[in-house]
Amino acid sequence: MSRFEPLFAKLKIKKDSMKQKVSKWIRDKAYTNLKAEFEANSKDIEDLSSDELEGLLKEQEDAIVIDLQKKSILALLALFGINLFV
């Protein structure tokens, strides 16, 4: 048994916990965005079936993830001083 195994176990738990927190944040943001979109169209989100709601939430989650990826790439490029908007 390596002396680092307890440390690796703690890091794995932290990693899993962080994944759950991020997933929950994305899900909450997707629900908020979807609810705002429905309110803008004067519709009620509770009228949807669970399958329809799940599908729409998945689309919103995918859009949020893509947006976060784009922002991360731009932040990384900015860190290295690369400007794409010249």
PDB file of N, CA, C and O in Angstrom:
ATOM      1  N   MET A   1       0.849  -1.181   0.000  1.00  0.00           N
ATOM      2  CA  MET A   1       0.000   0.000   0.000  1.00  0.00           C
ATOM      3  C   MET A   1       0.892   1.241   0.000  1.00  0.00           C
ATOM      4  O   MET A   1       1.755   1.419   0.837  1.00  0.00           O
ATOM      5  N   SER A   2       0.640   2.083  -0.957  1.00  0.00           N
ATOM      6  CA  SER A   2       1.411   3.299  -1.106  1.00  0.00           C
ATOM      7  C   SER A   2       0.963   4.327  -0.073  1.00  0.00           C
ATOM      8  O   SER A   2      -0.183   4.334   0.369  1.00  0.00           O
ATOM      9  N   ARG A   3       1.849   5.207   0.280  1.00  0.00           N
ATOM     10  CA  ARG A   3       1.482   6.234   1.244  1.00  0.00           C
ATOM     11  C   ARG A   3       0.594   7.301   0.614  1.00  0.00           C
ATOM     12  O   ARG A   3       0.004   8.127   1.301  1.00  0.00           O
ATOM     13  N   PHE A   4       0.502   7.287  -0.717  1.00  0.00           N
ATOM     14  CA  PHE A   4      -0.318   8.275  -1.421  1.00  0.00           C
ATOM     15  C   PHE A   4      -1.752   7.811  -1.662  1.00  0.00           C
ATOM     16  O   PHE A   4      -2.583   8.599  -2.097  1.00  0.00           O
ATOM     17  N   GLU A   5      -2.055   6.542  -1.410  1.00  0.00           N
ATOM     18  CA  GLU A   5      -3.399   6.025  -1.677  1.00  0.00           C
ATOM     19  C   GLU A   5      -4.490   6.759  -0.902  1.00  0.00           C
ATOM     20  O   GLU A   5      -5.537   7.062  -1.475  1.00  0.00           O
ATOM     21  N   PRO A   6      -4.303   7.074   0.383  1.00  0.00           N
ATOM     22  CA  PRO A   6      -5.350   7.844   1.070  1.00  0.00           C
ATOM     23  C   PRO A   6      -5.578   9.221   0.444  1.00  0.00           C
ATOM     24  O   PRO A   6      -6.712   9.689   0.338  1.00  0.00           O
ATOM     25  N   LEU A   7      -4.496   9.833  -0.006  1.00  0.00           N
ATOM     26  CA  LEU A   7      -4.605  11.130  -0.658  1.00  0.00           C
ATOM     27  C   LEU A   7      -5.379  11.010  -1.973  1.00  0.00           C
ATOM     28  O   LEU A   7      -6.256  11.825  -2.269  1.00  0.00           O
ATOM     29  N   PHE A   8      -5.070   9.971  -2.758  1.00  0.00           N
ATOM     30  CA  PHE A   8      -5.771   9.749  -4.017  1.00  0.00           C
ATOM     31  C   PHE A   8      -7.253   9.475  -3.780  1.00  0.00           C
ATOM     32  O   PHE A   8      -8.108   9.927  -4.550  1.00  0.00           O
ATOM     33  N   ALA A   9      -7.571   8.766  -2.720  1.00  0.00           N
ATOM     34  CA  ALA A   9      -8.971   8.478  -2.398  1.00  0.00           C
ATOM     35  C   ALA A   9      -9.716   9.769  -2.059  1.00  0.00           C
ATOM     36  O   ALA A   9     -10.845   9.980  -2.507  1.00  0.00           O
ATOM     37  N   LYS A  10      -9.076  10.642  -1.276  1.00  0.00           N
ATOM     38  CA  LYS A  10      -9.699  11.925  -0.936  1.00  0.00           C
ATOM     39  C   LYS A  10      -9.902  12.788  -2.170  1.00  0.00           C
ATOM     40  O   LYS A  10     -10.931  13.443  -2.334  1.00  0.00           O
ATOM     41  N   LEU A  11      -8.907  12.800  -3.068  1.00  0.00           N
ATOM     42  CA  LEU A  11      -9.020  13.591  -4.291  1.00  0.00           C
ATOM     43  C   LEU A  11     -10.136  13.074  -5.193  1.00  0.00           C
ATOM     44  O   LEU A  11     -10.843  13.850  -5.823  1.00  0.00           O
ATOM     45  N   LYS A  12     -10.309  11.746  -5.240  1.00  0.00           N
ATOM     46  CA  LYS A  12     -11.378  11.169  -6.048  1.00  0.00           C
ATOM     47  C   LYS A  12     -12.741  11.578  -5.493  1.00  0.00           C
ATOM     48  O   LYS A  12     -13.643  11.934  -6.244  1.00  0.00           O
ATOM     49  N   ILE A  13     -12.875  11.574  -4.172  1.00  0.00           N
ATOM     50  CA  ILE A  13     -14.128  11.988  -3.545  1.00  0.00           C
ATOM     51  C   ILE A  13     -14.396  13.457  -3.851  1.00  0.00           C
ATOM     52  O   ILE A  13     -15.517  13.845  -4.202  1.00  0.00           O
ATOM     53  N   LYS A  14     -13.375  14.301  -3.750  1.00  0.00           N
ATOM     54  CA  LYS A  14     -13.523  15.727  -4.052  1.00  0.00           C
ATOM     55  C   LYS A  14     -13.923  15.928  -5.513  1.00  0.00           C
ATOM     56  O   LYS A  14     -14.769  16.760  -5.833  1.00  0.00           O
ATOM     57  N   LYS A  15     -13.288  15.160  -6.407  1.00  0.00           N
ATOM     58  CA  LYS A  15     -13.578  15.262  -7.832  1.00  0.00           C
ATOM     59  C   LYS A  15     -15.030  14.890  -8.113  1.00  0.00           C
ATOM     60  O   LYS A  15     -15.730  15.599  -8.843  1.00  0.00           O
ATOM     61  N   ASP A  16     -15.500  13.801  -7.529  1.00  0.00           N
ATOM     62  CA  ASP A  16     -16.882  13.369  -7.717  1.00  0.00           C
ATOM     63  C   ASP A  16     -17.858  14.384  -7.147  1.00  0.00           C
ATOM     64  O   ASP A  16     -18.890  14.678  -7.743  1.00  0.00           O
ATOM     65  N   SER A  17     -17.513  14.943  -5.998  1.00  0.00           N
ATOM     66  CA  SER A  17     -18.358  15.954  -5.378  1.00  0.00           C
ATOM     67  C   SER A  17     -18.443  17.203  -6.252  1.00  0.00           C
ATOM     68  O   SER A  17     -19.519  17.783  -6.419  1.00  0.00           O
ATOM     69  N   MET A  18     -17.315  17.609  -6.820  1.00  0.00           N
ATOM     70  CA  MET A  18     -17.290  18.784  -7.690  1.00  0.00           C
ATOM     71  C   MET A  18     -18.113  18.541  -8.956  1.00  0.00           C
ATOM     72  O   MET A  18     -18.843  19.428  -9.410  1.00  0.00           O
ATOM     73  N   LYS A  19     -18.014  17.329  -9.530  1.00  0.00           N
ATOM     74  CA  LYS A  19     -18.809  17.000 -10.712  1.00  0.00           C
ATOM     75  C   LYS A  19     -20.302  17.107 -10.409  1.00  0.00           C
ATOM     76  O   LYS A  19     -21.064  17.619 -11.228  1.00  0.00           O
ATOM     77  N   GLN A  20     -20.704  16.613  -9.246  1.00  0.00           N
ATOM     78  CA  GLN A  20     -22.116  16.681  -8.863  1.00  0.00           C
ATOM     79  C   GLN A  20     -22.567  18.122  -8.682  1.00  0.00           C
ATOM     80  O   GLN A  20     -23.665  18.495  -9.106  1.00  0.00           O
ATOM     81  N   LYS A  21     -21.733  18.956  -8.080  1.00  0.00           N
ATOM     82  CA  LYS A  21     -22.087  20.362  -7.877  1.00  0.00           C
ATOM     83  C   LYS A  21     -22.231  21.094  -9.206  1.00  0.00           C
ATOM     84  O   LYS A  21     -23.164  21.873  -9.399  1.00  0.00           O
ATOM     85  N   VAL A  22     -21.304  20.838 -10.127  1.00  0.00           N
ATOM     86  CA  VAL A  22     -21.357  21.491 -11.437  1.00  0.00           C
ATOM     87  C   VAL A  22     -22.582  21.009 -12.215  1.00  0.00           C
ATOM     88  O   VAL A  22     -23.296  21.813 -12.827  1.00  0.00           O
ATOM     89  N   SER A  23     -22.854  19.721 -12.170  1.00  0.00           N
ATOM     90  CA  SER A  23     -24.029  19.182 -12.862  1.00  0.00           C
ATOM     91  C   SER A  23     -25.311  19.776 -12.308  1.00  0.00           C
ATOM     92  O   SER A  23     -26.221  20.116 -13.065  1.00  0.00           O
ATOM     93  N   LYS A  24     -25.387  19.925 -10.993  1.00  0.00           N
ATOM     94  CA  LYS A  24     -26.569  20.510 -10.371  1.00  0.00           C
ATOM     95  C   LYS A  24     -26.696  21.982 -10.764  1.00  0.00           C
ATOM     96  O   LYS A  24     -27.794  22.450 -11.074  1.00  0.00           O
ATOM     97  N   TRP A  25     -25.581  22.711 -10.806  1.00  0.00           N
ATOM     98  CA  TRP A  25     -25.615  24.117 -11.186  1.00  0.00           C
ATOM     99  C   TRP A  25     -26.108  24.274 -12.630  1.00  0.00           C
ATOM    100  O   TRP A  25     -26.935  25.138 -12.922  1.00  0.00           O
ATOM    101  N   ILE A  26     -25.597  23.411 -13.522  1.00  0.00           N
ATOM    102  CA  ILE A  26     -26.013  23.464 -14.924  1.00  0.00           C
ATOM    103  C   ILE A  26     -27.494  23.133 -15.047  1.00  0.00           C
ATOM    104  O   ILE A  26     -28.231  23.793 -15.775  1.00  0.00           O
ATOM    105  N   ARG A  27     -27.962  22.127 -14.302  1.00  0.00           N
ATOM    106  CA  ARG A  27     -29.379  21.737 -14.345  1.00  0.00           C
ATOM    107  C   ARG A  27     -30.267  22.871 -13.839  1.00  0.00           C
ATOM    108  O   ARG A  27     -31.296  23.183 -14.433  1.00  0.00           O
ATOM    109  N   ASP A  28     -29.864  23.508 -12.736  1.00  0.00           N
ATOM    110  CA  ASP A  28     -30.644  24.624 -12.188  1.00  0.00           C
ATOM    111  C   ASP A  28     -30.679  25.797 -13.168  1.00  0.00           C
ATOM    112  O   ASP A  28     -31.719  26.421 -13.373  1.00  0.00           O
ATOM    113  N   LYS A  29     -29.548  26.095 -13.778  1.00  0.00           N
ATOM    114  CA  LYS A  29     -29.488  27.195 -14.749  1.00  0.00           C
ATOM    115  C   LYS A  29     -30.346  26.880 -15.966  1.00  0.00           C
ATOM    116  O   LYS A  29     -31.044  27.758 -16.489  1.00  0.00           O
ATOM    117  N   ALA A  30     -30.327  25.635 -16.421  1.00  0.00           N
ATOM    118  CA  ALA A  30     -31.138  25.235 -17.572  1.00  0.00           C
ATOM    119  C   ALA A  30     -32.622  25.381 -17.248  1.00  0.00           C
ATOM    120  O   ALA A  30     -33.402  25.872 -18.072  1.00  0.00           O
ATOM    121  N   TYR A  31     -33.020  24.985 -16.033  1.00  0.00           N
ATOM    122  CA  TYR A  31     -34.425  25.104 -15.636  1.00  0.00           C
ATOM    123  C   TYR A  31     -34.828  26.575 -15.550  1.00  0.00           C
ATOM    124  O   TYR A  31     -35.911  26.955 -16.013  1.00  0.00           O
ATOM    125  N   THR A  32     -33.958  27.409 -15.007  1.00  0.00           N
ATOM    126  CA  THR A  32     -34.244  28.847 -14.909  1.00  0.00           C
ATOM    127  C   THR A  32     -34.389  29.461 -16.297  1.00  0.00           C
ATOM    128  O   THR A  32     -35.315  30.242 -16.549  1.00  0.00           O
ATOM    129  N   ASN A  33     -33.485  29.109 -17.212  1.00  0.00           N
ATOM    130  CA  ASN A  33     -33.556  29.628 -18.576  1.00  0.00           C
ATOM    131  C   ASN A  33     -34.833  29.170 -19.270  1.00  0.00           C
ATOM    132  O   ASN A  33     -35.497  29.957 -19.965  1.00  0.00           O
ATOM    133  N   LEU A  34     -35.179  27.902 -19.096  1.00  0.00           N
ATOM    134  CA  LEU A  34     -36.372  27.351 -19.723  1.00  0.00           C
ATOM    135  C   LEU A  34     -37.632  28.011 -19.174  1.00  0.00           C
ATOM    136  O   LEU A  34     -38.545  28.356 -19.930  1.00  0.00           O
ATOM    137  N   LYS A  35     -37.649  28.211 -17.867  1.00  0.00           N
ATOM    138  CA  LYS A  35     -38.802  28.846 -17.236  1.00  0.00           C
ATOM    139  C   LYS A  35     -38.956  30.287 -17.737  1.00  0.00           C
ATOM    140  O   LYS A  35     -40.069  30.730 -18.039  1.00  0.00           O
ATOM    141  N   ALA A  36     -37.851  31.013 -17.857  1.00  0.00           N
ATOM    142  CA  ALA A  36     -37.896  32.388 -18.359  1.00  0.00           C
ATOM    143  C   ALA A  36     -38.368  32.422 -19.806  1.00  0.00           C
ATOM    144  O   ALA A  36     -39.139  33.305 -20.201  1.00  0.00           O
ATOM    145  N   GLU A  37     -37.923  31.459 -20.586  1.00  0.00           N
ATOM    146  CA  GLU A  37     -38.337  31.378 -21.988  1.00  0.00           C
ATOM    147  C   GLU A  37     -39.845  31.129 -22.099  1.00  0.00           C
ATOM    148  O   GLU A  37     -40.523  31.729 -22.930  1.00  0.00           O
ATOM    149  N   PHE A  38     -40.362  30.255 -21.245  1.00  0.00           N
ATOM    150  CA  PHE A  38     -41.795  29.971 -21.265  1.00  0.00           C
ATOM    151  C   PHE A  38     -42.604  31.166 -20.781  1.00  0.00           C
ATOM    152  O   PHE A  38     -43.678  31.447 -21.308  1.00  0.00           O
ATOM    153  N   GLU A  39     -42.099  31.873 -19.768  1.00  0.00           N
ATOM    154  CA  GLU A  39     -42.803  33.059 -19.274  1.00  0.00           C
ATOM    155  C   GLU A  39     -42.824  34.155 -20.334  1.00  0.00           C
ATOM    156  O   GLU A  39     -43.810  34.879 -20.446  1.00  0.00           O
ATOM    157  N   ALA A  40     -41.758  34.266 -21.120  1.00  0.00           N
ATOM    158  CA  ALA A  40     -41.711  35.268 -22.181  1.00  0.00           C
ATOM    159  C   ALA A  40     -42.754  34.969 -23.264  1.00  0.00           C
ATOM    160  O   ALA A  40     -43.265  35.878 -23.910  1.00  0.00           O
ATOM    161  N   ASN A  41     -43.063  33.692 -23.452  1.00  0.00           N
ATOM    162  CA  ASN A  41     -44.051  33.282 -24.449  1.00  0.00           C
ATOM    163  C   ASN A  41     -45.443  33.089 -23.837  1.00  0.00           C
ATOM    164  O   ASN A  41     -46.322  32.540 -24.499  1.00  0.00           O
ATOM    165  N   SER A  42     -45.607  33.494 -22.589  1.00  0.00           N
ATOM    166  CA  SER A  42     -46.891  33.376 -21.868  1.00  0.00           C
ATOM    167  C   SER A  42     -47.406  31.935 -21.830  1.00  0.00           C
ATOM    168  O   SER A  42     -48.585  31.678 -22.016  1.00  0.00           O
ATOM    169  N   LYS A  43     -46.500  31.011 -21.612  1.00  0.00           N
ATOM    170  CA  LYS A  43     -46.874  29.597 -21.477  1.00  0.00           C
ATOM    171  C   LYS A  43     -46.497  29.127 -20.082  1.00  0.00           C
ATOM    172  O   LYS A  43     -45.684  29.733 -19.397  1.00  0.00           O
ATOM    173  N   ASP A  44     -47.081  28.005 -19.665  1.00  0.00           N
ATOM    174  CA  ASP A  44     -46.809  27.461 -18.342  1.00  0.00           C
ATOM    175  C   ASP A  44     -45.960  26.202 -18.487  1.00  0.00           C
ATOM    176  O   ASP A  44     -46.324  25.273 -19.223  1.00  0.00           O
ATOM    177  N   ILE A  45     -44.844  26.174 -17.793  1.00  0.00           N
ATOM    178  CA  ILE A  45     -43.916  25.045 -17.899  1.00  0.00           C
ATOM    179  C   ILE A  45     -44.511  23.770 -17.290  1.00  0.00           C
ATOM    180  O   ILE A  45     -44.141  22.668 -17.668  1.00  0.00           O
ATOM    181  N   GLU A  46     -45.452  23.918 -16.373  1.00  0.00           N
ATOM    182  CA  GLU A  46     -46.060  22.755 -15.733  1.00  0.00           C
ATOM    183  C   GLU A  46     -46.994  21.995 -16.673  1.00  0.00           C
ATOM    184  O   GLU A  46     -47.417  20.880 -16.362  1.00  0.00           O
ATOM    185  N   ASP A  47     -47.344  22.576 -17.820  1.00  0.00           N
ATOM    186  CA  ASP A  47     -48.216  21.905 -18.780  1.00  0.00           C
ATOM    187  C   ASP A  47     -47.491  20.835 -19.581  1.00  0.00           C
ATOM    188  O   ASP A  47     -48.123  20.021 -20.248  1.00  0.00           O
ATOM    189  N   LEU A  48     -46.170  20.813 -19.514  1.00  0.00           N
ATOM    190  CA  LEU A  48     -45.384  19.837 -20.260  1.00  0.00           C
ATOM    191  C   LEU A  48     -45.390  18.485 -19.557  1.00  0.00           C
ATOM    192  O   LEU A  48     -45.442  18.403 -18.331  1.00  0.00           O
ATOM    193  N   SER A  49     -45.288  17.425 -20.354  1.00  0.00           N
ATOM    194  CA  SER A  49     -45.116  16.099 -19.764  1.00  0.00           C
ATOM    195  C   SER A  49     -43.673  15.979 -19.268  1.00  0.00           C
ATOM    196  O   SER A  49     -42.804  16.774 -19.639  1.00  0.00           O
ATOM    197  N   SER A  50     -43.410  14.995 -18.467  1.00  0.00           N
ATOM    198  CA  SER A  50     -42.056  14.839 -17.910  1.00  0.00           C
ATOM    199  C   SER A  50     -41.041  14.537 -19.014  1.00  0.00           C
ATOM    200  O   SER A  50     -39.896  14.984 -18.952  1.00  0.00           O
ATOM    201  N   ASP A  51     -41.455  13.787 -20.049  1.00  0.00           N
ATOM    202  CA  ASP A  51     -40.536  13.488 -21.154  1.00  0.00           C
ATOM    203  C   ASP A  51     -40.212  14.745 -21.959  1.00  0.00           C
ATOM    204  O   ASP A  51     -39.066  14.962 -22.350  1.00  0.00           O
ATOM    205  N   GLU A  52     -41.220  15.562 -22.224  1.00  0.00           N
ATOM    206  CA  GLU A  52     -40.988  16.804 -22.958  1.00  0.00           C
ATOM    207  C   GLU A  52     -40.089  17.743 -22.161  1.00  0.00           C
ATOM    208  O   GLU A  52     -39.166  18.341 -22.712  1.00  0.00           O
ATOM    209  N   LEU A  53     -40.366  17.858 -20.865  1.00  0.00           N
ATOM    210  CA  LEU A  53     -39.561  18.713 -20.003  1.00  0.00           C
ATOM    211  C   LEU A  53     -38.119  18.228 -19.957  1.00  0.00           C
ATOM    212  O   LEU A  53     -37.181  19.027 -20.047  1.00  0.00           O
ATOM    213  N   GLU A  54     -37.944  16.921 -19.850  1.00  0.00           N
ATOM    214  CA  GLU A  54     -36.596  16.357 -19.803  1.00  0.00           C
ATOM    215  C   GLU A  54     -35.837  16.648 -21.094  1.00  0.00           C
ATOM    216  O   GLU A  54     -34.650  16.998 -21.078  1.00  0.00           O
ATOM    217  N   GLY A  55     -36.521  16.526 -22.240  1.00  0.00           N
ATOM    218  CA  GLY A  55     -35.887  16.808 -23.521  1.00  0.00           C
ATOM    219  C   GLY A  55     -35.483  18.268 -23.653  1.00  0.00           C
ATOM    220  O   GLY A  55     -34.381  18.579 -24.111  1.00  0.00           O
ATOM    221  N   LEU A  56     -36.372  19.163 -23.249  1.00  0.00           N
ATOM    222  CA  LEU A  56     -36.064  20.593 -23.315  1.00  0.00           C
ATOM    223  C   LEU A  56     -34.947  20.969 -22.349  1.00  0.00           C
ATOM    224  O   LEU A  56     -34.088  21.793 -22.673  1.00  0.00           O
ATOM    225  N   LEU A  57     -34.940  20.358 -21.166  1.00  0.00           N
ATOM    226  CA  LEU A  57     -33.862  20.617 -20.200  1.00  0.00           C
ATOM    227  C   LEU A  57     -32.524  20.134 -20.747  1.00  0.00           C
ATOM    228  O   LEU A  57     -31.498  20.801 -20.573  1.00  0.00           O
ATOM    229  N   LYS A  58     -32.532  18.982 -21.415  1.00  0.00           N
ATOM    230  CA  LYS A  58     -31.293  18.446 -21.988  1.00  0.00           C
ATOM    231  C   LYS A  58     -30.757  19.393 -23.058  1.00  0.00           C
ATOM    232  O   LYS A  58     -29.544  19.646 -23.114  1.00  0.00           O
ATOM    233  N   GLU A  59     -31.641  19.948 -23.890  1.00  0.00           N
ATOM    234  CA  GLU A  59     -31.214  20.908 -24.906  1.00  0.00           C
ATOM    235  C   GLU A  59     -30.611  22.152 -24.256  1.00  0.00           C
ATOM    236  O   GLU A  59     -29.578  22.660 -24.708  1.00  0.00           O
ATOM    237  N   GLN A  60     -31.245  22.652 -23.202  1.00  0.00           N
ATOM    238  CA  GLN A  60     -30.736  23.829 -22.493  1.00  0.00           C
ATOM    239  C   GLN A  60     -29.389  23.525 -21.844  1.00  0.00           C
ATOM    240  O   GLN A  60     -28.477  24.357 -21.876  1.00  0.00           O
ATOM    241  N   GLU A  61     -29.264  22.341 -21.239  1.00  0.00           N
ATOM    242  CA  GLU A  61     -27.997  21.962 -20.611  1.00  0.00           C
ATOM    243  C   GLU A  61     -26.881  21.902 -21.647  1.00  0.00           C
ATOM    244  O   GLU A  61     -25.766  22.381 -21.396  1.00  0.00           O
ATOM    245  N   ASP A  62     -27.168  21.330 -22.816  1.00  0.00           N
ATOM    246  CA  ASP A  62     -26.167  21.252 -23.874  1.00  0.00           C
ATOM    247  C   ASP A  62     -25.742  22.647 -24.320  1.00  0.00           C
ATOM    248  O   ASP A  62     -24.556  22.907 -24.541  1.00  0.00           O
ATOM    249  N   ALA A  63     -26.710  23.556 -24.441  1.00  0.00           N
ATOM    250  CA  ALA A  63     -26.399  24.928 -24.840  1.00  0.00           C
ATOM    251  C   ALA A  63     -25.526  25.617 -23.795  1.00  0.00           C
ATOM    252  O   ALA A  63     -24.588  26.349 -24.140  1.00  0.00           O
ATOM    253  N   ILE A  64     -25.800  25.376 -22.520  1.00  0.00           N
ATOM    254  CA  ILE A  64     -25.014  25.973 -21.445  1.00  0.00           C
ATOM    255  C   ILE A  64     -23.584  25.435 -21.464  1.00  0.00           C
ATOM    256  O   ILE A  64     -22.623  26.188 -21.329  1.00  0.00           O
ATOM    257  N   VAL A  65     -23.443  24.136 -21.664  1.00  0.00           N
ATOM    258  CA  VAL A  65     -22.113  23.519 -21.701  1.00  0.00           C
ATOM    259  C   VAL A  65     -21.308  24.063 -22.881  1.00  0.00           C
ATOM    260  O   VAL A  65     -20.124  24.402 -22.740  1.00  0.00           O
ATOM    261  N   ILE A  66     -21.937  24.182 -24.042  1.00  0.00           N
ATOM    262  CA  ILE A  66     -21.239  24.727 -25.214  1.00  0.00           C
ATOM    263  C   ILE A  66     -20.811  26.167 -24.955  1.00  0.00           C
ATOM    264  O   ILE A  66     -19.687  26.560 -25.284  1.00  0.00           O
ATOM    265  N   ASP A  67     -21.685  26.950 -24.342  1.00  0.00           N
ATOM    266  CA  ASP A  67     -21.352  28.340 -24.020  1.00  0.00           C
ATOM    267  C   ASP A  67     -20.174  28.412 -23.042  1.00  0.00           C
ATOM    268  O   ASP A  67     -19.261  29.217 -23.221  1.00  0.00           O
ATOM    269  N   LEU A  68     -20.173  27.547 -22.037  1.00  0.00           N
ATOM    270  CA  LEU A  68     -19.068  27.523 -21.076  1.00  0.00           C
ATOM    271  C   LEU A  68     -17.762  27.102 -21.746  1.00  0.00           C
ATOM    272  O   LEU A  68     -16.691  27.634 -21.423  1.00  0.00           O
ATOM    273  N   GLN A  69     -17.839  26.166 -22.677  1.00  0.00           N
ATOM    274  CA  GLN A  69     -16.637  25.737 -23.395  1.00  0.00           C
ATOM    275  C   GLN A  69     -16.067  26.878 -24.227  1.00  0.00           C
ATOM    276  O   GLN A  69     -14.854  27.088 -24.253  1.00  0.00           O
ATOM    277  N   LYS A  70     -16.942  27.601 -24.921  1.00  0.00           N
ATOM    278  CA  LYS A  70     -16.480  28.737 -25.728  1.00  0.00           C
ATOM    279  C   LYS A  70     -15.818  29.793 -24.848  1.00  0.00           C
ATOM    280  O   LYS A  70     -14.758  30.330 -25.192  1.00  0.00           O
ATOM    281  N   LYS A  71     -16.447  30.095 -23.721  1.00  0.00           N
ATOM    282  CA  LYS A  71     -15.881  31.097 -22.821  1.00  0.00           C
ATOM    283  C   LYS A  71     -14.550  30.635 -22.248  1.00  0.00           C
ATOM    284  O   LYS A  71     -13.638  31.440 -22.073  1.00  0.00           O
ATOM    285  N   SER A  72     -14.428  29.353 -21.967  1.00  0.00           N
ATOM    286  CA  SER A  72     -13.169  28.822 -21.432  1.00  0.00           C
ATOM    287  C   SER A  72     -12.051  28.936 -22.449  1.00  0.00           C
ATOM    288  O   SER A  72     -10.916  29.294 -22.114  1.00  0.00           O
ATOM    289  N   ILE A  73     -12.368  28.633 -23.699  1.00  0.00           N
ATOM    290  CA  ILE A  73     -11.354  28.736 -24.757  1.00  0.00           C
ATOM    291  C   ILE A  73     -10.917  30.186 -24.933  1.00  0.00           C
ATOM    292  O   ILE A  73      -9.722  30.482 -25.044  1.00  0.00           O
ATOM    293  N   LEU A  74     -11.892  31.104 -24.947  1.00  0.00           N
ATOM    294  CA  LEU A  74     -11.539  32.519 -25.087  1.00  0.00           C
ATOM    295  C   LEU A  74     -10.708  33.014 -23.899  1.00  0.00           C
ATOM    296  O   LEU A  74      -9.777  33.800 -24.074  1.00  0.00           O
ATOM    297  N   ALA A  75     -11.031  32.545 -22.698  1.00  0.00           N
ATOM    298  CA  ALA A  75     -10.254  32.938 -21.520  1.00  0.00           C
ATOM    299  C   ALA A  75      -8.831  32.403 -21.607  1.00  0.00           C
ATOM    300  O   ALA A  75      -7.870  33.099 -21.265  1.00  0.00           O
ATOM    301  N   LEU A  76      -8.690  31.176 -22.099  1.00  0.00           N
ATOM    302  CA  LEU A  76      -7.361  30.588 -22.254  1.00  0.00           C
ATOM    303  C   LEU A  76      -6.555  31.345 -23.301  1.00  0.00           C
ATOM    304  O   LEU A  76      -5.365  31.629 -23.103  1.00  0.00           O
ATOM    305  N   LEU A  77      -7.197  31.700 -24.405  1.00  0.00           N
ATOM    306  CA  LEU A  77      -6.501  32.482 -25.431  1.00  0.00           C
ATOM    307  C   LEU A  77      -6.108  33.854 -24.897  1.00  0.00           C
ATOM    308  O   LEU A  77      -5.011  34.346 -25.182  1.00  0.00           O
ATOM    309  N   ALA A  78      -6.983  34.465 -24.118  1.00  0.00           N
ATOM    310  CA  ALA A  78      -6.678  35.772 -23.534  1.00  0.00           C
ATOM    311  C   ALA A  78      -5.501  35.660 -22.566  1.00  0.00           C
ATOM    312  O   ALA A  78      -4.674  36.569 -22.473  1.00  0.00           O
ATOM    313  N   LEU A  79      -5.429  34.541 -21.866  1.00  0.00           N
ATOM    314  CA  LEU A  79      -4.321  34.317 -20.939  1.00  0.00           C
ATOM    315  C   LEU A  79      -2.984  34.325 -21.677  1.00  0.00           C
ATOM    316  O   LEU A  79      -1.993  34.848 -21.175  1.00  0.00           O
ATOM    317  N   PHE A  80      -2.996  33.761 -22.875  1.00  0.00           N
ATOM    318  CA  PHE A  80      -1.766  33.720 -23.675  1.00  0.00           C
ATOM    319  C   PHE A  80      -1.602  34.944 -24.561  1.00  0.00           C
ATOM    320  O   PHE A  80      -0.663  35.035 -25.338  1.00  0.00           O
ATOM    321  N   GLY A  81      -2.531  35.899 -24.469  1.00  0.00           N
ATOM    322  CA  GLY A  81      -2.409  37.143 -25.216  1.00  0.00           C
ATOM    323  C   GLY A  81      -2.793  37.039 -26.674  1.00  0.00           C
ATOM    324  O   GLY A  81      -2.368  37.828 -27.496  1.00  0.00           O
ATOM    325  N   ILE A  82      -3.592  36.031 -26.997  1.00  0.00           N
ATOM    326  CA  ILE A  82      -4.029  35.842 -28.379  1.00  0.00           C
ATOM    327  C   ILE A  82      -5.411  36.455 -28.541  1.00  0.00           C
ATOM    328  O   ILE A  82      -6.338  36.145 -27.808  1.00  0.00           O
ATOM    329  N   ASN A  83      -5.528  37.356 -29.522  1.00  0.00           N
ATOM    330  CA  ASN A  83      -6.799  38.031 -29.762  1.00  0.00           C
ATOM    331  C   ASN A  83      -7.353  37.568 -31.107  1.00  0.00           C
ATOM    332  O   ASN A  83      -6.702  37.704 -32.129  1.00  0.00           O
ATOM    333  N   LEU A  84      -8.557  37.029 -31.106  1.00  0.00           N
ATOM    334  CA  LEU A  84      -9.165  36.549 -32.338  1.00  0.00           C
ATOM    335  C   LEU A  84      -9.944  37.628 -33.068  1.00  0.00           C
ATOM    336  O   LEU A  84     -10.375  37.441 -34.183  1.00  0.00           O
ATOM    337  N   PHE A  85     -10.171  38.761 -32.409  1.00  0.00           N
ATOM    338  CA  PHE A  85     -11.026  39.802 -32.960  1.00  0.00           C
ATOM    339  C   PHE A  85     -10.233  40.980 -33.491  1.00  0.00           C
ATOM    340  O   PHE A  85     -10.552  42.130 -33.259  1.00  0.00           O
ATOM    341  N   VAL A  86      -9.162  40.692 -34.213  1.00  0.00           N
ATOM    342  CA  VAL A  86      -8.327  41.773 -34.763  1.00  0.00           C
ATOM    343  C   VAL A  86      -8.804  42.117 -36.145  1.00  0.00           C
ATOM    344  O   VAL A  86      -9.207  41.366 -36.921  1.00  0.00           O
TER     345      VAL A  86
END
